[in-house]
Tab-separated table of C-alpha atoms in Angstrom:
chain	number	residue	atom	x	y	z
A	1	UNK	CA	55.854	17.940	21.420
A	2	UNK	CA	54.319	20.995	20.286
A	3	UNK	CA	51.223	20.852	18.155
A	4	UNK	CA	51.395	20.530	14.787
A	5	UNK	CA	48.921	23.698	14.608
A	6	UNK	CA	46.458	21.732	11.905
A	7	UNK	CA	43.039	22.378	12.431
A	8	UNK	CA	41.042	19.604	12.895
A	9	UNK	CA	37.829	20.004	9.974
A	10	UNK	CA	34.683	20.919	12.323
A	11	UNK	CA	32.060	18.555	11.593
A	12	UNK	CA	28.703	20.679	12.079
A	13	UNK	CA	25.481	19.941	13.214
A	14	UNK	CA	23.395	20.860	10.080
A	15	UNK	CA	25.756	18.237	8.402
A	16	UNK	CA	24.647	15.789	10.586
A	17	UNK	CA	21.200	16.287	10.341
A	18	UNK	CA	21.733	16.587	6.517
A	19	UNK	CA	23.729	13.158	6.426
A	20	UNK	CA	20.596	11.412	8.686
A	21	UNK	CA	17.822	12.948	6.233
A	22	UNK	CA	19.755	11.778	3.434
A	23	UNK	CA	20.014	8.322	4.974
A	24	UNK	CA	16.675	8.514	5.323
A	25	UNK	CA	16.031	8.916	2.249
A	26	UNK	CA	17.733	6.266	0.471
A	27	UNK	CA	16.153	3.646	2.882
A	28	UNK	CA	12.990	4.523	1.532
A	29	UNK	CA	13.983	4.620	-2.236
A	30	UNK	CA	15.907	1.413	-1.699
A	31	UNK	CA	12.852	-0.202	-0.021
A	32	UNK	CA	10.430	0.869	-2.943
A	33	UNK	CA	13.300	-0.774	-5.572
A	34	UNK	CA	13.612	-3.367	-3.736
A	35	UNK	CA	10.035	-4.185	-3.255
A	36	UNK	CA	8.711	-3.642	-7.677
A	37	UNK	CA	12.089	-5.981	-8.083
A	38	UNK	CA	10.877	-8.705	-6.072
A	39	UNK	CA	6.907	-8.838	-7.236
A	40	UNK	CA	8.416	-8.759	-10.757
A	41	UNK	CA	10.727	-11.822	-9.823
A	42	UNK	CA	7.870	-13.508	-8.183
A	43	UNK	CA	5.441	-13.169	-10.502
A	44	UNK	CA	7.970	-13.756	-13.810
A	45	UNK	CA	6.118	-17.070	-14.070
A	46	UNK	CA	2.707	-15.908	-14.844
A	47	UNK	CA	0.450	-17.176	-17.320
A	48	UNK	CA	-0.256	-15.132	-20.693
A	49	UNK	CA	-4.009	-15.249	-21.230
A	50	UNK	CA	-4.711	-12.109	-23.432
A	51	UNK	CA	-3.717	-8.612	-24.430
A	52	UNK	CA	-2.382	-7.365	-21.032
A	53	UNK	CA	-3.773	-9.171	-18.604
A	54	UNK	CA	-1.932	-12.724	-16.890
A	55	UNK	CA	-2.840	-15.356	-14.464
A	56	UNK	CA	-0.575	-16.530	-11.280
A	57	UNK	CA	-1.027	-18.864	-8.934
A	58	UNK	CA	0.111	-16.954	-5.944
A	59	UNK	CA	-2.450	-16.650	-3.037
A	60	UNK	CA	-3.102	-12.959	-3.555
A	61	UNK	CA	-5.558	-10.434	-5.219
A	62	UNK	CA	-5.057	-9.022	-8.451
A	63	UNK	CA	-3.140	-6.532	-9.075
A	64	UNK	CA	-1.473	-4.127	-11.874
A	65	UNK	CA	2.364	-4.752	-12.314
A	66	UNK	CA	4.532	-2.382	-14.134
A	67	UNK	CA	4.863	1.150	-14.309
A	68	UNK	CA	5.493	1.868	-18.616
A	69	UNK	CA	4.120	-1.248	-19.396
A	70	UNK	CA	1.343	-2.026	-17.422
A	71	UNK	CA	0.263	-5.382	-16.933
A	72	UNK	CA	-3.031	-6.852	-14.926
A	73	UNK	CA	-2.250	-9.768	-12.422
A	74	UNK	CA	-5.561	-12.143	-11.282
A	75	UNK	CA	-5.368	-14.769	-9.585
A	76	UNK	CA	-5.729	-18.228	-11.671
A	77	UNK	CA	-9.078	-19.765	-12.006
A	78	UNK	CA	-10.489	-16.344	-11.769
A	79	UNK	CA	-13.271	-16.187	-14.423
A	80	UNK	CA	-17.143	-15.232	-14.905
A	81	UNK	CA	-18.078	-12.145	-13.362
A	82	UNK	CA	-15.578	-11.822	-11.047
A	83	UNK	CA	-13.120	-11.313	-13.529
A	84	UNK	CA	-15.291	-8.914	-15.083
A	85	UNK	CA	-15.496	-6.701	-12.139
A	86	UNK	CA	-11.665	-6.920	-11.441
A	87	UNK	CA	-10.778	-6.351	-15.094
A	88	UNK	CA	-12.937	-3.134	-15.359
A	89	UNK	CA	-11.329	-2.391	-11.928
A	90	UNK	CA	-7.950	-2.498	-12.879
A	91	UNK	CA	-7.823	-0.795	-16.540
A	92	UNK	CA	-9.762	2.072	-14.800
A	93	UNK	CA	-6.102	2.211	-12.567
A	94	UNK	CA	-3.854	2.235	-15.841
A	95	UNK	CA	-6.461	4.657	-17.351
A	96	UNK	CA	-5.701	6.651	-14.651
A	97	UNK	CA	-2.196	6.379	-14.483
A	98	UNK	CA	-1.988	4.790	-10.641
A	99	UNK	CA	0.609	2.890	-11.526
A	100	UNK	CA	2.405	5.500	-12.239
A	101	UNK	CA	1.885	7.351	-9.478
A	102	UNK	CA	2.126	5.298	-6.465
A	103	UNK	CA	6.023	4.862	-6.672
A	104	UNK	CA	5.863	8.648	-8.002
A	105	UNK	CA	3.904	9.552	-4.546
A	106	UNK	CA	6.291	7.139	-2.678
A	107	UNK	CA	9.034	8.676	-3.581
A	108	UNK	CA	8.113	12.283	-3.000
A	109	UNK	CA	7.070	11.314	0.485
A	110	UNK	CA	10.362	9.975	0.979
A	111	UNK	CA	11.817	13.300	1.125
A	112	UNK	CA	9.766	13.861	4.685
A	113	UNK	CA	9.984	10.546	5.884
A	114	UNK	CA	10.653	11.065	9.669
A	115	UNK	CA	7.255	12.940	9.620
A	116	UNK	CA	4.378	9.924	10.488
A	117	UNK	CA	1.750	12.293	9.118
A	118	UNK	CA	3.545	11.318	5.750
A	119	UNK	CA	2.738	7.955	5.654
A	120	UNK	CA	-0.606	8.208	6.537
A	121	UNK	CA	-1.268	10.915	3.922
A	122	UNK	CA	0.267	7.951	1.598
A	123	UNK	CA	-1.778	5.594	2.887
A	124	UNK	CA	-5.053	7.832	2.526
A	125	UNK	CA	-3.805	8.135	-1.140
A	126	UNK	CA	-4.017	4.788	-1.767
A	127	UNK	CA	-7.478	4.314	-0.270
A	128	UNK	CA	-8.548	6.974	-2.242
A	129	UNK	CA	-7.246	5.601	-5.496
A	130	UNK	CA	-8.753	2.188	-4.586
A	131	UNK	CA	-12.347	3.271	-3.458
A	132	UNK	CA	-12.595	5.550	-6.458
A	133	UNK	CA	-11.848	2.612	-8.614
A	134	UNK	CA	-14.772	0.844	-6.893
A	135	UNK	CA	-17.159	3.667	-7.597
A	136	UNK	CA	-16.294	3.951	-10.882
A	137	UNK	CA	-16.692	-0.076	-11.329
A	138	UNK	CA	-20.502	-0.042	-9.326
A	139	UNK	CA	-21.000	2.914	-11.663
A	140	UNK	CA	-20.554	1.005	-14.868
A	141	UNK	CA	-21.955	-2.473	-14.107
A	142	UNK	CA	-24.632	-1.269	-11.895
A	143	UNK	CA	-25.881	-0.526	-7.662
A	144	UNK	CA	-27.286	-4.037	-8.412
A	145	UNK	CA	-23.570	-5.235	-8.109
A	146	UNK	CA	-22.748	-4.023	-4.674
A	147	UNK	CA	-22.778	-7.273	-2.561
A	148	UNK	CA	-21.266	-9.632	-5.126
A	149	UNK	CA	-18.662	-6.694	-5.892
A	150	UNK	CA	-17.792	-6.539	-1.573
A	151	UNK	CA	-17.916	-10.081	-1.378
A	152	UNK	CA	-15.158	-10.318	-3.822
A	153	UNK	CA	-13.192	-7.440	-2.002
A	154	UNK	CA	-13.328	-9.703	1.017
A	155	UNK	CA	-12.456	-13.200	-1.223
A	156	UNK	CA	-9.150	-11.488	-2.143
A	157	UNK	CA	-8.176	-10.219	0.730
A	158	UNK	CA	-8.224	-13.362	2.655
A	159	UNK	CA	-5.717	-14.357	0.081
A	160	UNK	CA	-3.902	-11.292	0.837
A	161	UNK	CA	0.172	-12.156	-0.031
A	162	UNK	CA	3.290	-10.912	2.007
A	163	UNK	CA	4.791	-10.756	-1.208
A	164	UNK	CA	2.348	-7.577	-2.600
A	165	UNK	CA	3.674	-4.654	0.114
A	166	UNK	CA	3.938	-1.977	-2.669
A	167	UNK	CA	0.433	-3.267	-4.215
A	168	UNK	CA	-1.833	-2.872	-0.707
A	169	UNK	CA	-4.764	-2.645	-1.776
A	170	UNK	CA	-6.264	-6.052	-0.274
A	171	UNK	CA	-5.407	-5.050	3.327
A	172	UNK	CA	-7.843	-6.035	5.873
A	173	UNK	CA	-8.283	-2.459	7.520
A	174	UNK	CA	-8.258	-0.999	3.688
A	175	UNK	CA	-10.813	-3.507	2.412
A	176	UNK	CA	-12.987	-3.005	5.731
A	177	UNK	CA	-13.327	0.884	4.152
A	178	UNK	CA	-13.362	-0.373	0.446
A	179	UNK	CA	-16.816	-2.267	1.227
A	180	UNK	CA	-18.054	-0.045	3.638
A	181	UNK	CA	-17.877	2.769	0.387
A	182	UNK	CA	-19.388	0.778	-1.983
A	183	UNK	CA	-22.465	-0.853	-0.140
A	184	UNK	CA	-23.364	3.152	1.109
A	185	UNK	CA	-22.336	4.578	-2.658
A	186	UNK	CA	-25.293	5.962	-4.509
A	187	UNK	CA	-25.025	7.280	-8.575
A	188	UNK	CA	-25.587	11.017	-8.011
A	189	UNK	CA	-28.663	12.436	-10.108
A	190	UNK	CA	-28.435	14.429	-13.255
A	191	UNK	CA	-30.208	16.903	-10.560
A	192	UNK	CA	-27.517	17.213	-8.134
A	193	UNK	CA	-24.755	16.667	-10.626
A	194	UNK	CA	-26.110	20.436	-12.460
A	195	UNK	CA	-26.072	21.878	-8.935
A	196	UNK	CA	-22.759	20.963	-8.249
A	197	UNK	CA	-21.707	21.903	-11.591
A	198	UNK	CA	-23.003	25.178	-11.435
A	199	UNK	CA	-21.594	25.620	-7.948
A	200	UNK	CA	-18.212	25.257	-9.089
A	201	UNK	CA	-18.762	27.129	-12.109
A	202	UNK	CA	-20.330	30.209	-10.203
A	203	UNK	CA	-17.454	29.515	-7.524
A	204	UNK	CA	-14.925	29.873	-10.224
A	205	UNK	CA	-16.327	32.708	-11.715
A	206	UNK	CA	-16.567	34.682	-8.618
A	207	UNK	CA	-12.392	34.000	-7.971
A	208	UNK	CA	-11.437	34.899	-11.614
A	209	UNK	CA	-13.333	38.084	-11.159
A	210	UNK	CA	-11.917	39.212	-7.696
A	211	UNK	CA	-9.601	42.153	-7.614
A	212	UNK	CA	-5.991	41.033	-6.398
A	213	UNK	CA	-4.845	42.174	-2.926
């Protein structure tokens, strides 16, 4: 039989590549839908206390659920101090609008997923977020807070949950560096605080008044 003559469609490489990046891709945003679905269905149950903030039993940390509506997570019993100290914690995140942009961050790393480098940028992210939370908490209740502040790092995270991927912020290795920031973290002086200022300011100056190439 002679052939038909019908040209059989080429399948390139770039469209291969382009089909596996894609792939990639929706593994990632699947994972991070997957993952706010099933800490909502898990922690459905929780107790209303006041305004925002809930109580579950669950054998984690608290946490703040909910990317429009924001909601703060602590662990049942929680009360006194330490519930000061994560409360002030926490709204500084929703002030800040880390709820937000965590899956935000998540998502644009998504699109260079099969680069490792990614993922620990994302995971530097997250410490950052987290230790800056803690410095702004020993900067509003005072460096006299430090130890009982680190000792309730540690308390959570030995109740750290499976169940809380997307909300890592109670992981041994991060809450190693979490303490480690706050027990060396010292209130800059109103001294340093002008230099620095005026750095910047003399810095930004001197760029605004450069002559383009």
């Amino acid at each position: 039989n002679e052939p038909s003559g019908v040209t059989p469609f080429p399948i390139r490489p770039e469209w291969i590549v382009l089909s596996i990046w894609l792939a990639g891709v929706m593994c990632c945003v699947i994972y991070l839908c997957r993952s706010l679905s099933r800490n909502r269905r898990h922690f459905r149950n929780a107790v209303h206390v006041y305004d925002n903030v809930y109580e579950h039993h669950d054998s984690c940390g608290s946490f703040v659920g909910g990317i429009f509506s924001p909601k703060i997570y602590v662990p049942a019993g929680t009360e006194g101090e330490a519930l000061e100290y994560i409360l002030v914690h926490e709204n500084i995140h929703i002030r800040r609008w880390d709820n937000r942009i965590k899956p935000f961050a998540f998502l644009m790393f998504s699109a260079l997923w099969f680069n490792p480098l990614v993922w620990v940028a994302y995971r530097l992210l997250i410490t950052d977020m987290e230790v800056s939370c803690d410095e702004a908490v020993i900067r509003k209740m005072g460096s006299d807070c430090k130890k009982r502040y680190s000792y309730l790092l540690l308390t959570m995270a030995s109740g750290e949950n499976r169940v809380l991927r997307s909300h890592a912020a109670f992981g041994a290795g991060m809450v190693k560096e979490r303490i480690h920031q706050v027990m060396k973290y010292n209130k800059p002086t109103k001294f340093m605080t002008s230099v620095l200022a005026t750095v910047v300011l003399v810095c930004g100056c001197g760029i605004a008044s450069s002559d383009p190439p």
